[in-house]
Structures are given as structure tokens and as C-alpha cells.
């Protein structure tokens, strides 16, 4: 998100017309509701891969937001623009339908219009669990922050270890429009682990899925929780990697062992990297999206 | 909506991944949820009027869908693209905030990204009333179809009588980009009558708000209800006018007097124009949107 978009949101919040802004979704009645745009030439290039992989990614990044808040995705509204030069209308509908079926989500409405590019905007409704909604807030001083790293057994290739997306996205942007990107990467094909998330969410104090990169999320978490973070893991790709769509959790210190055991059961590791401290966290680096 | 968009929706429905498609919104738990795109150069031209009037119309056409289903708009998710040449970011946020406050809606999330044009996509959640949700279905043979026509006392000018939008939209499209459109028209500034709608909705068997024009809605209603319509009012602008955002109601024949009296109380008239009969209704005329 660029400065202008941030300025817009700040001004909107000042208007007193907002509620629950700050998390990926918001709790309304029994549901968590979230909306995300997935626009051609902003979030993806059509040349990067198949229609299937584009639709799957569009769904997964949204579903990930819902699971991250400890809810189960049930319904979806789809806003779609169809470019006039786009010939595969029926095929796209079939792919979207199959993707929704696969993820057990019903498409309950939306809007389809003609446009210059293939843009998606999805609104998801997730059903809340009996256990509480997980938000980005309520981190306490002394809590441990960590991210989930899937074991190489689970992933497409070894390049799937957390943090490798930096290189892949840089390459994709350099060659944009002109060639496909590696399809066996989490950048092209993020994977959800819903069963694990719903289990781990109940241990955590706060959580979110990492879309812009941990270095982008830490200042936001710091602001929301009025706490600073002492990063004890040496800086590296893990800090800057965008679009990992893995969970970042804040847990009470005494739950670290439990968290790591649960993660292991699901063939992941929970990698602690920071401790919540008094103060404010600042990091300045630009976002990946243009 | 053009043929390609129709084909998309038909194919999507065939996938079995949809639920409740056919009405403007769908009932989920205690809410009616609806999504509509409001895109620059598709639904409006920036030169047509002030930012205030664009935002107001964007909200009203969505709110109208929610009231039409007999629910009260409460929450909104806003997907917005900000063109790089757009300088009034703070002003726009303030206008949107004020518009939400005015219509008693909380903005609970969304997405803001950079784009070529000023596009909006709004998802509204409306709280259902104790009385039932009103849909486009359950029309019975013999029912009377009619539309609401606000009295000239209520409207900006006399040109506001139902059906005048045809001429206004034709003019707007002819001079598009280059000049403002009359701001004292329902096309530029549609008006909501929520109190009246919530009262009349309870009398009706089915209802919807008229966005594409009655001639576009009749075949859809015919298909949904497996009934035809015998139009007894002479054809005219009232049949073809788009973007009226007034209600079309189907009522039992014996409720006509009651409906007309209620409408009168709110300084509207209920204008009957057709009767539901056995069969199928067909009309072929193109839509207004490109």
C-alpha cells in the first residue's frame, strides 16, 4: 500500500464512519467479513500463469484472511471485470465455480461488468467458531512473535521455505508480462493449512496472515497494540518476504513449547523472531506493489 | 449487462457453486448482503458532476438494493481504486465518510489500491427486519405489477416523474466527458425513501428496485417466477427508463387499494402496469451501459 492509500484510510477513519478497520476482516454477528481486491497488473500479470492459478491465488489470499481470524469461509461475493479482448468467459466461470466448490464456499452474489483488465474484488463471509475470533490486537508485553514455516515435505519444492518469495517476486517483476513465473512456488500457488490454523489460533493471543512482509506488519502491530518489538532473529529474507500467506502469531511466552509441538504435528515449525516490549517499532522499506 | 456477462453468470450458476443469485442481495443469517460495482466510464463519468454527487449516487444505488429487500443498511466494505492523477484523496475520504454517516452505515473494511480510474465496489450488509425479506420471487398468477412514482412535490423538479431518465441519460452519453449533467435529476441524484419502502414492502408479494429499466427486469422476473406478464399500460418512457431506483412491486390484486393509499400517504403514487399471467415474457432491447 502506497502513501496515498494510507492517507485515504487515515482520513476515512478520522470521519468517524468506520468500525473495525485494522484487521483483515471484521466480526459482524456470527461472521467475519473481509474484502480484497485482486487486480490485473497490480496484484498479478495474466502472463504469469494459467487462469486456474490466478483464480486459485485470488481465492487463497482471501480465504487465508478468514482462517487467520479463526473463522471458516462460507460465502463469497465476486466483483469481476471482463476485458473486451478476453475470450475465455465460460472457462473462467467454470474455474471460479470449481475453485469455490473445492474450498467449500458458496458464491452468493456480486457484479460482473466490462472493463479494460481482468480485475477481481472478493468479499468473503466466514463463520465464527465457538472459540473466539483472533485479531491483531491484545498482544501483551513479553509475548513472543513468530511465524509459521511449512516443512519441505509439505511444499512443492525446497524453495518454499519461508522468505523465498522476495527473490521470486523480484524476478517476476523484472520479466513481467513476458514470461511465466515458476508455478511450483508459494508466490504463484500459496497453500492453505486450515486444519492447522484453526488449532493453533486457539493458543495464540493475536495473529494475522503475512501478505506484505513481516517488516510491513510490525509497525502496524506496534501501532495497534501500543508496544514495540525487539527482533532477536538476525535480519534476512524472512523479514522482508512478501505474500507468504503464513501466519504471524503473538503468543504468551509460556506457550512457546506447546505452540512448537502443535506446529510440528502439522509438519510446520513455529519460528520465534521477536519479543513484545515497551515502546514503538519502526522500519522503513517500500512495499512490493506498485 | 451485456451478453458476455450474462454468459459468465450462467456458466457460474451451472458450476453449482452459487447460492441465492437472482436477487440484488442474499439473506445470510440476520443480514442481507449485496455487492455492486460503480466504475468510472462504465457507471459514471467524472466530468458529470461533483465528487459528492458521485459518492452519493454510488451509495444510494447500493442502499436502494438493501431497502428493496426489506432490510436496513448497517455496514459497508469499500473497494476503491485511486488513479495516480487523482489529487483529492483526503477530500474523497471525507466525502465518503460523511456519506456513510448520513446514511447511518459503518465502513468496516475493504481495500484501496492504485488504478487507472476511480472505481468503487461496495458490499453492503443490511439488517433484516422482524418481517420477512422481500425477494423477486413468489409472484402468483393474477398479481398486479406496479412501480412507485414520487409526486413532484417531493422531487427536485418536475422532470423527476418516473421515466424521464431515458432522455437525461441519452443526453449525458452524447456529451460524455465534456460537460456536467443536470444535477437536479434522479439520474444524477437518486433519492431514497426508506421509511416508505419499509412500510410498503410488507404489503407486497415480491419487489425489487429498478436499475436497468422495467423492460429489462420483466424477462428476469418472468424467468424466476415461471409466469408471464400482460402489460396493460401503454408503452412509453416508464417502460424503458433506466436507473430510476424506484420500487417495482408485485401485489395481490385485492391489496391494490391499500397499496395506493399507503403510497399516497408518502406522497407517491403506485402505478399498476401489468398482470401476472401463465406463460413467459420476452422483450428485446439493449441495455444502457456499454
Coordinates of C-alpha atoms in Angstrom, one line a residue:
Chain A
X1 CA 0.0 0.0 0.0
X2 CA 1.4 3.4 -1.0
X3 CA 1.3 6.6 0.9
X4 CA -1.8 7.9 -0.9
X5 CA -3.8 4.8 0.0
X6 CA -2.7 5.2 3.6
X7 CA -3.6 8.8 3.6
X8 CA -7.1 7.9 2.3
X9 CA -7.6 5.4 5.0
X10 CA -6.4 7.7 7.7
X11 CA -8.8 10.4 6.5
X12 CA -11.6 7.9 6.3
X13 CA -11.0 6.8 9.9
X14 CA -11.0 10.4 11.1
X15 CA -14.5 10.8 9.6
X16 CA -15.9 8.5 12.4
X17 CA -17.7 6.4 9.8
X18 CA -15.5 3.4 10.2
X19 CA -15.6 0.4 12.5
X20 CA -13.1 -2.5 12.9
X21 CA -10.6 -1.1 10.4
X22 CA -7.1 -2.5 11.2
X23 CA -7.7 -6.3 10.8
X24 CA -8.1 -8.1 7.6
X25 CA -11.7 -8.8 8.5
X26 CA -14.3 -7.6 10.9
X27 CA -16.7 -9.5 13.1
X28 CA -20.3 -8.9 12.4
X29 CA -22.9 -11.1 14.1
X30 CA -21.7 -14.7 13.6
X31 CA -19.5 -13.8 10.7
X32 CA -16.1 -12.5 9.9
X33 CA -16.3 -10.3 6.7
X34 CA -13.3 -9.4 4.6
X35 CA -12.8 -7.8 1.2
X36 CA -9.7 -7.8 -1.0
X37 CA -9.0 -6.6 -4.5
X38 CA -7.0 -8.8 -6.8
X39 CA -6.3 -6.6 -9.9
X40 CA -4.5 -7.4 -13.1
X41 CA -1.2 -5.5 -13.3
X42 CA -1.4 -4.6 -9.6
X43 CA -1.5 -8.0 -7.9
X44 CA -0.9 -10.2 -10.9
X45 CA 0.0 -10.3 -14.5
X46 CA -2.0 -12.5 -16.8
X47 CA 1.2 -13.9 -18.4
X48 CA 2.5 -15.1 -15.1
X49 CA 0.4 -18.3 -15.2
X50 CA -2.7 -20.2 -16.1
X51 CA -6.2 -18.8 -15.3
X52 CA -6.5 -21.7 -12.8
X53 CA -3.5 -20.5 -10.9
X54 CA -4.7 -16.8 -10.9
X55 CA -8.2 -17.7 -9.6
X56 CA -6.7 -20.1 -7.0
X57 CA -4.4 -17.4 -5.7
X58 CA -7.2 -14.8 -5.7
X59 CA -9.3 -17.2 -3.5
X60 CA -6.5 -18.4 -1.3
X61 CA -5.2 -14.9 -0.3
X62 CA -8.8 -14.1 0.8
X63 CA -9.5 -17.4 2.5
X64 CA -6.3 -17.0 4.3
X65 CA -7.6 -13.7 5.9
X66 CA -10.7 -15.5 7.1
X67 CA -8.9 -18.5 8.6
X68 CA -6.4 -16.1 10.2
X69 CA -9.2 -14.7 12.2
X70 CA -10.3 -18.1 13.3
X71 CA -13.4 -18.4 11.1
X72 CA -14.4 -20.8 8.4
X73 CA -15.1 -19.3 4.9
X74 CA -18.7 -20.0 3.8
X75 CA -19.8 -17.3 1.4
X76 CA -18.3 -15.1 -1.3
X77 CA -19.4 -12.1 -3.3
X78 CA -17.5 -11.7 -6.5
X79 CA -17.0 -8.4 -8.4
X80 CA -15.4 -9.1 -11.7
X81 CA -14.4 -7.0 -14.7
X82 CA -14.1 -8.8 -18.0
X83 CA -11.8 -7.2 -20.6
X84 CA -13.3 -7.0 -24.1
X85 CA -10.4 -8.9 -25.5
X86 CA -10.9 -11.7 -23.0
X87 CA -12.2 -14.8 -24.8
X88 CA -12.4 -17.4 -22.1
X89 CA -15.5 -16.2 -20.3
X90 CA -17.2 -19.6 -19.9
X91 CA -13.9 -21.2 -18.9
X92 CA -13.2 -18.6 -16.3
X93 CA -16.7 -19.1 -14.8
X94 CA -16.1 -22.9 -14.6
X95 CA -12.7 -22.3 -13.0
X96 CA -14.1 -19.9 -10.4
X97 CA -17.0 -22.3 -9.7
X98 CA -14.6 -25.3 -9.2
X99 CA -12.4 -23.2 -7.0
X100 CA -15.3 -22.2 -4.8
X101 CA -16.5 -25.8 -4.6
X102 CA -13.0 -27.0 -3.7
X103 CA -12.8 -24.5 -0.9
X104 CA -16.4 -25.2 0.2
X105 CA -17.5 -21.6 -0.4
X106 CA -20.8 -20.6 -2.0
X107 CA -20.8 -17.6 -4.3
X108 CA -23.9 -15.6 -3.2
X109 CA -23.7 -12.5 -5.4
X110 CA -21.6 -9.8 -6.9
X111 CA -21.3 -7.8 -10.1
X112 CA -19.8 -8.6 -13.5
X113 CA -19.0 -5.7 -15.8
X114 CA -16.9 -5.0 -18.9
X115 CA -13.5 -3.4 -18.2
X116 CA -10.1 -2.8 -19.6
X117 CA -8.5 -5.6 -17.5
X118 CA -9.3 -8.7 -15.6
X119 CA -10.0 -7.4 -12.1
X120 CA -11.4 -9.3 -9.1
X121 CA -12.7 -8.0 -5.9
X122 CA -13.9 -10.6 -3.4
X123 CA -15.9 -10.3 -0.3
X124 CA -15.8 -13.3 2.0
X125 CA -18.0 -14.2 4.9
X126 CA -16.5 -16.7 7.3
X127 CA -18.5 -18.4 10.1
X128 CA -17.0 -17.8 13.5
X129 CA -16.1 -20.7 15.6
X130 CA -17.2 -21.4 19.2
X131 CA -13.8 -20.2 20.3
X132 CA -13.0 -16.5 20.0
X133 CA -12.1 -14.5 16.9
X134 CA -8.4 -13.9 16.5
X135 CA -7.4 -10.3 15.8
X136 CA -4.1 -8.4 15.6
X137 CA -4.8 -6.9 18.9
X138 CA -4.3 -7.8 22.6
X139 CA -0.6 -8.6 22.4
X140 CA 1.0 -8.2 25.8
X141 CA 4.5 -7.1 26.9
X142 CA 6.7 -10.2 27.0
X143 CA 4.7 -12.1 24.3
X144 CA 6.7 -13.9 21.7
X145 CA 6.2 -13.2 18.0
X146 CA 6.8 -16.0 15.5
X147 CA 5.9 -17.1 12.0
X148 CA 4.9 -20.5 10.6
X149 CA 7.3 -22.2 8.3
X150 CA 6.0 -25.3 6.4
X151 CA 8.4 -28.2 6.3
X152 CA 9.8 -29.0 2.8
X153 CA 7.9 -32.3 3.0
X154 CA 4.6 -30.4 2.6
X155 CA 5.6 -27.9 -0.1
X156 CA 6.1 -28.1 -3.8
X157 CA 9.8 -27.7 -3.7
X158 CA 12.6 -26.7 -1.2
X159 CA 12.3 -23.1 -2.4
X160 CA 9.1 -23.0 -0.4
X161 CA 10.8 -22.3 2.9
X162 CA 9.5 -19.0 4.4
X163 CA 11.3 -16.0 2.9
X164 CA 12.0 -17.2 -0.6
X165 CA 9.2 -15.1 -2.2
X166 CA 11.5 -12.0 -2.2
X167 CA 13.6 -13.4 -5.0
X168 CA 10.7 -14.9 -6.9
X169 CA 8.7 -11.7 -6.9
X170 CA 11.8 -9.6 -7.9
X171 CA 12.3 -12.0 -10.9
X172 CA 8.6 -11.9 -11.8
X173 CA 8.6 -8.1 -11.8
X174 CA 11.8 -7.9 -13.8
X175 CA 10.4 -10.1 -16.5
X176 CA 6.8 -9.0 -16.1
X177 CA 4.2 -9.5 -18.8
X178 CA 6.7 -11.5 -20.9
X179 CA 7.0 -14.8 -19.2
X180 CA 5.5 -17.3 -16.9
X181 CA 6.7 -17.5 -13.3
X182 CA 7.7 -20.7 -11.6
X183 CA 4.5 -22.4 -10.8
X184 CA 5.9 -24.5 -8.0
X185 CA 6.4 -21.6 -5.6
X186 CA 4.3 -20.2 -2.8
X187 CA 4.2 -16.9 -4.7
X188 CA 2.4 -18.5 -7.6
X189 CA 0.5 -21.0 -5.7
X190 CA 0.1 -20.3 -2.0
X191 CA -1.3 -23.2 0.1
X192 CA -3.7 -23.1 3.0
X193 CA -3.4 -25.3 6.1
X194 CA -6.9 -24.6 7.5
X195 CA -6.9 -27.6 10.0
X196 CA -3.6 -26.5 11.5
X197 CA -4.6 -22.8 11.7
X198 CA -7.9 -23.5 13.5
X199 CA -5.9 -25.5 16.0
X200 CA -3.0 -23.0 16.5
X201 CA -5.3 -20.0 16.6
X202 CA -6.7 -21.1 19.9
X203 CA -3.3 -21.0 21.5
X204 CA -2.3 -17.6 20.2
X205 CA -3.0 -14.2 21.8
X206 CA -3.1 -12.4 18.4
X207 CA -2.5 -13.4 14.8
X208 CA -2.6 -12.4 11.2
X209 CA -1.5 -13.7 7.8
X210 CA 1.6 -12.2 6.3
X211 CA 0.8 -10.6 2.9
X212 CA 3.1 -7.5 2.7
X213 CA 6.0 -9.0 4.6
X214 CA 6.8 -9.0 8.3
X215 CA 8.7 -5.7 8.1
X216 CA 5.5 -4.1 6.9
X217 CA 3.3 -5.7 9.5
X218 CA 5.4 -5.0 12.6
X219 CA 4.9 -1.2 12.6
X220 CA 1.2 -1.7 12.2
X221 CA 1.1 -4.3 15.0
X222 CA 3.2 -1.9 17.1
X223 CA 0.7 1.0 16.5
X224 CA -2.4 -1.2 17.1
X225 CA -1.0 -2.7 20.3
X226 CA 1.0 0.3 21.6
X227 CA 4.0 -1.9 22.1
X228 CA 7.4 -2.2 20.5
X229 CA 9.1 -5.4 19.3
X230 CA 12.7 -6.5 20.0
X231 CA 13.7 -8.6 17.0
X232 CA 16.1 -11.3 18.2
X233 CA 16.4 -13.3 15.0
X234 CA 19.1 -12.0 12.6
X235 CA 17.5 -10.0 9.7
X236 CA 17.1 -11.8 6.4
X237 CA 14.6 -12.8 3.7
X238 CA 12.2 -14.0 6.4
X239 CA 11.7 -10.3 7.5
X240 CA 11.2 -8.8 4.0
X241 CA 9.4 -11.6 2.1
X242 CA 6.0 -10.5 0.7
X243 CA 3.0 -12.7 0.0
X244 CA 4.0 -15.6 2.2
X245 CA 0.4 -16.0 3.4
X246 CA 1.7 -17.8 6.5
X247 CA 0.6 -16.9 10.0
X248 CA 2.3 -14.5 12.2
X249 CA 1.4 -15.2 15.8
X250 CA 1.9 -13.5 19.1
X251 CA 1.8 -16.0 22.0
X252 CA 2.4 -15.8 25.7
X253 CA 6.0 -16.8 26.5
X254 CA 4.9 -19.9 28.4
X255 CA 3.0 -21.3 25.4
X256 CA 6.1 -21.4 23.2
X257 CA 6.8 -25.1 23.7
X258 CA 3.1 -26.0 23.2
X259 CA 3.0 -24.0 20.0
X260 CA 6.1 -25.6 18.6
X261 CA 4.8 -29.1 19.4
X262 CA 1.5 -28.4 17.7
X263 CA 3.2 -26.9 14.7
X264 CA 5.5 -30.0 14.4
X265 CA 2.4 -32.2 14.5
X266 CA 1.3 -30.4 11.3
X267 CA 4.8 -30.6 9.8
X268 CA 5.5 -26.9 10.3
X269 CA 7.8 -25.1 12.5
X270 CA 6.9 -22.1 14.6
X271 CA 9.8 -19.7 14.3
X272 CA 10.1 -17.1 17.1
X273 CA 11.7 -13.9 16.0
X274 CA 10.8 -11.1 18.3
X275 CA 9.6 -10.2 21.8
X276 CA 6.9 -7.6 22.6
X277 CA 8.5 -4.7 24.6
X278 CA 7.5 -1.3 25.8
X279 CA 7.8 1.4 23.1
X280 CA 7.3 1.7 19.3
X281 CA 8.6 -0.3 16.4
X282 CA 9.7 1.5 13.2
X283 CA 11.0 0.1 10.0
X284 CA 11.1 1.9 6.7
X285 CA 11.2 -0.1 3.4
X286 CA 8.9 0.2 0.5
X287 CA 6.1 -2.2 -0.4
X288 CA 6.2 -4.5 -3.4
X289 CA 3.0 -3.5 -5.1
X290 CA 3.3 -0.5 -7.5
Chain B
X1 CA -25.3 -6.1 -18.6
X2 CA -24.0 -7.4 -21.9
X3 CA -24.3 -10.9 -23.3
X4 CA -20.7 -11.8 -22.2
X5 CA -21.5 -11.0 -18.5
X6 CA -24.8 -13.0 -18.8
X7 CA -22.9 -15.9 -20.2
X8 CA -20.4 -15.7 -17.4
X9 CA -23.1 -15.8 -14.7
X10 CA -25.0 -18.6 -16.5
X11 CA -21.8 -20.7 -16.6
X12 CA -21.1 -19.9 -12.9
X13 CA -24.5 -21.0 -11.9
X14 CA -24.1 -24.2 -13.8
X15 CA -21.0 -24.9 -11.6
X16 CA -23.2 -25.5 -8.6
X17 CA -21.1 -23.2 -6.5
X18 CA -23.7 -20.4 -6.3
X19 CA -26.5 -19.7 -3.9
X20 CA -29.2 -17.0 -4.0
X21 CA -28.1 -15.5 -7.3
X22 CA -31.0 -13.7 -8.9
X23 CA -31.8 -11.1 -6.3
X24 CA -29.8 -7.9 -5.7
X25 CA -28.8 -9.3 -2.3
X26 CA -28.9 -12.6 -0.5
X27 CA -30.0 -13.4 3.0
X28 CA -27.3 -14.7 5.3
X29 CA -28.1 -15.2 8.9
X30 CA -29.7 -11.9 10.1
X31 CA -28.3 -9.9 7.2
X32 CA -29.0 -9.1 3.5
X33 CA -25.6 -8.9 1.7
X34 CA -25.2 -7.2 -1.7
X35 CA -22.3 -6.1 -3.8
X36 CA -22.3 -3.6 -6.7
X37 CA -19.5 -2.1 -8.8
X38 CA -19.6 1.6 -9.6
X39 CA -16.9 2.1 -12.1
X40 CA -15.7 5.3 -13.8
X41 CA -16.6 5.3 -17.5
X42 CA -18.9 2.4 -17.0
X43 CA -21.4 3.7 -14.5
X44 CA -20.4 7.3 -14.3
X45 CA -18.1 9.9 -15.9
X46 CA -16.1 12.1 -13.5
X47 CA -17.0 15.2 -15.5
X48 CA -20.7 14.6 -14.9
X49 CA -20.7 16.1 -11.5
X50 CA -19.1 16.8 -8.2
X51 CA -17.3 14.1 -6.2
X52 CA -20.1 14.5 -3.6
X53 CA -22.7 13.6 -6.2
X54 CA -20.7 10.6 -7.5
X55 CA -20.2 9.2 -4.0
X56 CA -23.8 9.8 -3.0
X57 CA -25.1 8.0 -6.1
X58 CA -22.7 5.1 -5.5
X59 CA -24.1 4.7 -2.0
X60 CA -27.7 5.3 -2.9
X61 CA -27.9 2.7 -5.7
X62 CA -26.5 0.1 -3.2
X63 CA -28.6 1.2 -0.3
X64 CA -31.6 1.0 -2.5
X65 CA -30.9 -2.7 -3.1
X66 CA -30.8 -3.3 0.6
X67 CA -34.0 -1.4 1.4
X68 CA -35.7 -3.2 -1.6
X69 CA -35.2 -6.5 0.2
X70 CA -36.7 -5.1 3.4
X71 CA -33.5 -4.7 5.3
X72 CA -31.8 -1.7 6.9
X73 CA -28.3 -1.0 5.7
X74 CA -25.8 -1.2 8.6
X75 CA -22.3 -2.0 7.3
X76 CA -20.3 -1.4 4.2
X77 CA -17.0 -2.7 2.7
X78 CA -15.4 -0.4 0.2
X79 CA -13.0 -1.4 -2.6
X80 CA -11.6 1.7 -4.2
X81 CA -9.0 2.3 -6.9
X82 CA -7.3 5.7 -6.8
X83 CA -6.0 6.9 -10.2
X84 CA -2.4 8.3 -10.0
X85 CA -3.6 11.7 -11.4
X86 CA -6.3 12.0 -8.7
X87 CA -5.3 14.7 -6.3
X88 CA -8.3 14.9 -3.9
X89 CA -7.6 11.8 -1.8
X90 CA -8.3 13.4 1.5
X91 CA -11.4 15.2 0.2
X92 CA -12.7 11.9 -1.2
X93 CA -12.2 10.1 2.1
X94 CA -14.1 12.9 3.9
X95 CA -17.0 12.8 1.4
X96 CA -17.3 9.0 1.7
X97 CA -17.1 9.3 5.5
X98 CA -19.8 11.9 5.6
X99 CA -22.0 10.0 3.1
X100 CA -21.7 6.9 5.3
X101 CA -22.6 8.9 8.4
X102 CA -25.6 10.5 6.7
X103 CA -26.9 7.1 5.7
X104 CA -26.1 5.6 9.1
X105 CA -23.7 3.0 7.7
X106 CA -20.4 2.0 9.2
X107 CA -17.5 1.3 6.9
X108 CA -16.0 -1.9 8.2
X109 CA -13.3 -2.7 5.7
X110 CA -12.3 -3.1 2.1
X111 CA -9.2 -2.4 0.0
X112 CA -7.7 0.7 -1.5
X113 CA -5.3 0.3 -4.4
X114 CA -3.7 2.4 -7.2
X115 CA -5.5 2.2 -10.5
X116 CA -6.1 3.9 -13.9
X117 CA -9.5 5.1 -12.9
X118 CA -11.7 5.9 -10.0
X119 CA -13.5 2.6 -9.4
X120 CA -15.7 1.7 -6.5
X121 CA -17.1 -1.7 -5.5
X122 CA -19.3 -1.7 -2.4
X123 CA -20.5 -4.6 -0.4
X124 CA -23.4 -3.7 2.0
X125 CA -24.8 -5.6 4.9
X126 CA -28.3 -4.8 5.8
X127 CA -30.0 -6.0 9.0
X128 CA -33.2 -7.9 8.3
X129 CA -36.4 -6.7 9.9
X130 CA -38.7 -8.8 12.0
X131 CA -41.0 -9.0 8.9
X132 CA -39.8 -11.2 6.1
X133 CA -37.1 -10.4 3.5
X134 CA -38.6 -9.3 0.2
X135 CA -37.3 -11.0 -2.9
X136 CA -38.1 -11.1 -6.6
X137 CA -39.8 -14.4 -6.2
X138 CA -43.2 -15.8 -5.1
X139 CA -45.3 -13.7 -7.6
X140 CA -48.6 -15.5 -8.2
X141 CA -50.8 -15.6 -11.2
X142 CA -53.2 -12.7 -11.1
X143 CA -50.9 -10.4 -9.1
X144 CA -50.6 -6.8 -10.1
X145 CA -47.2 -5.3 -11.0
X146 CA -46.7 -1.6 -10.5
X147 CA -44.0 0.9 -9.9
X148 CA -43.6 3.8 -7.4
X149 CA -43.8 7.3 -8.8
X150 CA -42.8 10.1 -6.4
X151 CA -45.0 13.2 -6.5
X152 CA -43.4 16.3 -8.0
X153 CA -43.7 17.9 -4.5
X154 CA -41.0 15.5 -3.3
X155 CA -38.6 15.8 -6.2
X156 CA -36.1 18.3 -7.3
X157 CA -38.0 19.3 -10.4
X158 CA -41.0 18.2 -12.4
X159 CA -38.6 16.2 -14.7
X160 CA -38.4 13.7 -11.9
X161 CA -41.5 11.9 -12.8
X162 CA -40.8 8.2 -13.4
X163 CA -39.5 7.6 -16.9
X164 CA -37.6 10.8 -17.5
X165 CA -34.2 9.3 -17.1
X166 CA -34.2 7.9 -20.6
X167 CA -33.8 11.4 -22.1
X168 CA -31.3 12.5 -19.4
X169 CA -29.1 9.5 -19.9
X170 CA -29.1 9.8 -23.7
X171 CA -28.0 13.5 -23.4
X172 CA -25.4 12.6 -20.8
X173 CA -23.9 9.9 -23.1
X174 CA -23.9 12.1 -26.1
X175 CA -22.0 14.8 -24.3
X176 CA -20.0 12.5 -22.1
X177 CA -16.7 13.5 -20.6
X178 CA -17.2 17.1 -21.8
X179 CA -19.9 18.5 -19.6
X180 CA -21.8 18.3 -16.4
X181 CA -25.2 16.7 -16.4
X182 CA -28.2 18.3 -14.8
X183 CA -27.7 17.9 -11.1
X184 CA -31.4 18.2 -10.3
X185 CA -32.4 14.9 -11.8
X186 CA -32.9 11.5 -10.4
X187 CA -30.2 10.2 -12.7
X188 CA -27.6 12.5 -11.1
X189 CA -29.0 12.4 -7.7
X190 CA -31.4 9.5 -6.9
X191 CA -33.3 9.8 -3.7
X192 CA -34.2 7.1 -1.2
X193 CA -37.5 6.9 0.7
X194 CA -36.6 4.3 3.3
X195 CA -39.5 4.9 5.6
X196 CA -42.0 4.4 2.8
X197 CA -40.2 1.3 1.4
X198 CA -40.1 -0.5 4.8
X199 CA -43.9 0.2 5.1
X200 CA -44.9 -0.8 1.5
X201 CA -42.5 -3.9 1.4
X202 CA -44.8 -5.6 4.0
X203 CA -47.8 -5.4 1.7
X204 CA -46.0 -6.7 -1.4
X205 CA -45.6 -10.3 -2.5
X206 CA -42.4 -9.5 -4.4
X207 CA -40.3 -6.5 -5.1
X208 CA -37.1 -5.1 -6.5
X209 CA -35.6 -1.7 -7.3
X210 CA -35.5 -0.7 -10.9
X211 CA -32.0 -0.1 -12.1
X212 CA -31.8 -1.3 -15.7
X213 CA -35.3 -0.4 -16.7
X214 CA -38.6 -2.3 -16.3
X215 CA -38.3 -3.8 -19.8
X216 CA -35.0 -5.4 -18.7
X217 CA -36.5 -6.6 -15.4
X218 CA -39.7 -8.2 -16.7
X219 CA -38.0 -11.1 -18.6
X220 CA -35.9 -11.8 -15.5
X221 CA -39.0 -11.8 -13.2
X222 CA -40.8 -14.0 -15.8
X223 CA -37.9 -16.5 -15.7
X224 CA -37.6 -16.5 -11.9
X225 CA -41.3 -16.8 -11.3
X226 CA -42.2 -19.0 -14.3
X227 CA -45.0 -16.6 -15.2
X228 CA -45.7 -14.2 -18.0
X229 CA -46.9 -10.6 -17.7
X230 CA -49.7 -8.9 -19.6
X231 CA -48.7 -5.3 -19.8
X232 CA -51.9 -3.2 -19.8
X233 CA -50.4 0.3 -19.5
X234 CA -49.5 1.8 -23.0
X235 CA -45.7 1.5 -23.6
X236 CA -43.7 4.6 -23.0
X237 CA -40.7 6.0 -21.2
X238 CA -41.8 4.4 -18.0
X239 CA -41.1 1.0 -19.5
X240 CA -37.6 1.8 -20.8
X241 CA -36.2 4.3 -18.3
X242 CA -33.0 3.1 -16.6
X243 CA -31.6 3.9 -13.2
X244 CA -34.9 5.0 -11.7
X245 CA -34.1 3.3 -8.4
X246 CA -37.8 3.2 -7.6
X247 CA -39.5 0.0 -6.5
X248 CA -41.3 -2.4 -8.7
X249 CA -43.8 -4.3 -6.7
X250 CA -45.9 -7.4 -7.3
X251 CA -49.0 -7.3 -5.1
X252 CA -52.1 -9.5 -4.7
X253 CA -54.9 -7.9 -6.7
X254 CA -57.0 -7.3 -3.5
X255 CA -54.2 -5.2 -2.0
X256 CA -54.2 -2.6 -4.8
X257 CA -56.3 0.0 -3.0
X258 CA -54.3 -0.4 0.2
X259 CA -51.0 -0.1 -1.7
X260 CA -52.3 3.1 -3.4
X261 CA -53.4 4.6 -0.2
X262 CA -50.1 3.9 1.6
X263 CA -48.2 5.3 -1.4
X264 CA -50.4 8.5 -1.3
X265 CA -49.6 8.9 2.4
X266 CA -45.9 9.1 1.4
X267 CA -46.7 11.5 -1.5
X268 CA -46.1 8.8 -4.1
X269 CA -48.4 7.0 -6.5
X270 CA -48.3 3.3 -7.1
X271 CA -48.8 2.9 -10.8
X272 CA -50.1 -0.6 -11.9
X273 CA -48.9 -1.6 -15.3
X274 CA -49.2 -5.4 -15.7
X275 CA -50.8 -8.5 -14.5
X276 CA -49.1 -11.8 -13.9
X277 CA -50.4 -14.5 -16.3
X278 CA -49.5 -18.0 -17.4
X279 CA -46.6 -18.1 -19.8
X280 CA -43.3 -16.3 -20.5
X281 CA -42.5 -12.6 -21.0
X282 CA -40.0 -11.6 -23.7
X283 CA -38.7 -8.2 -24.7
X284 CA -35.6 -7.4 -26.6
X285 CA -33.9 -4.1 -26.2
X286 CA -30.3 -3.3 -25.4
X287 CA -29.1 -2.1 -22.0
X288 CA -27.8 1.4 -21.4
X289 CA -24.4 0.5 -20.0
X290 CA -21.6 -0.1 -22.5

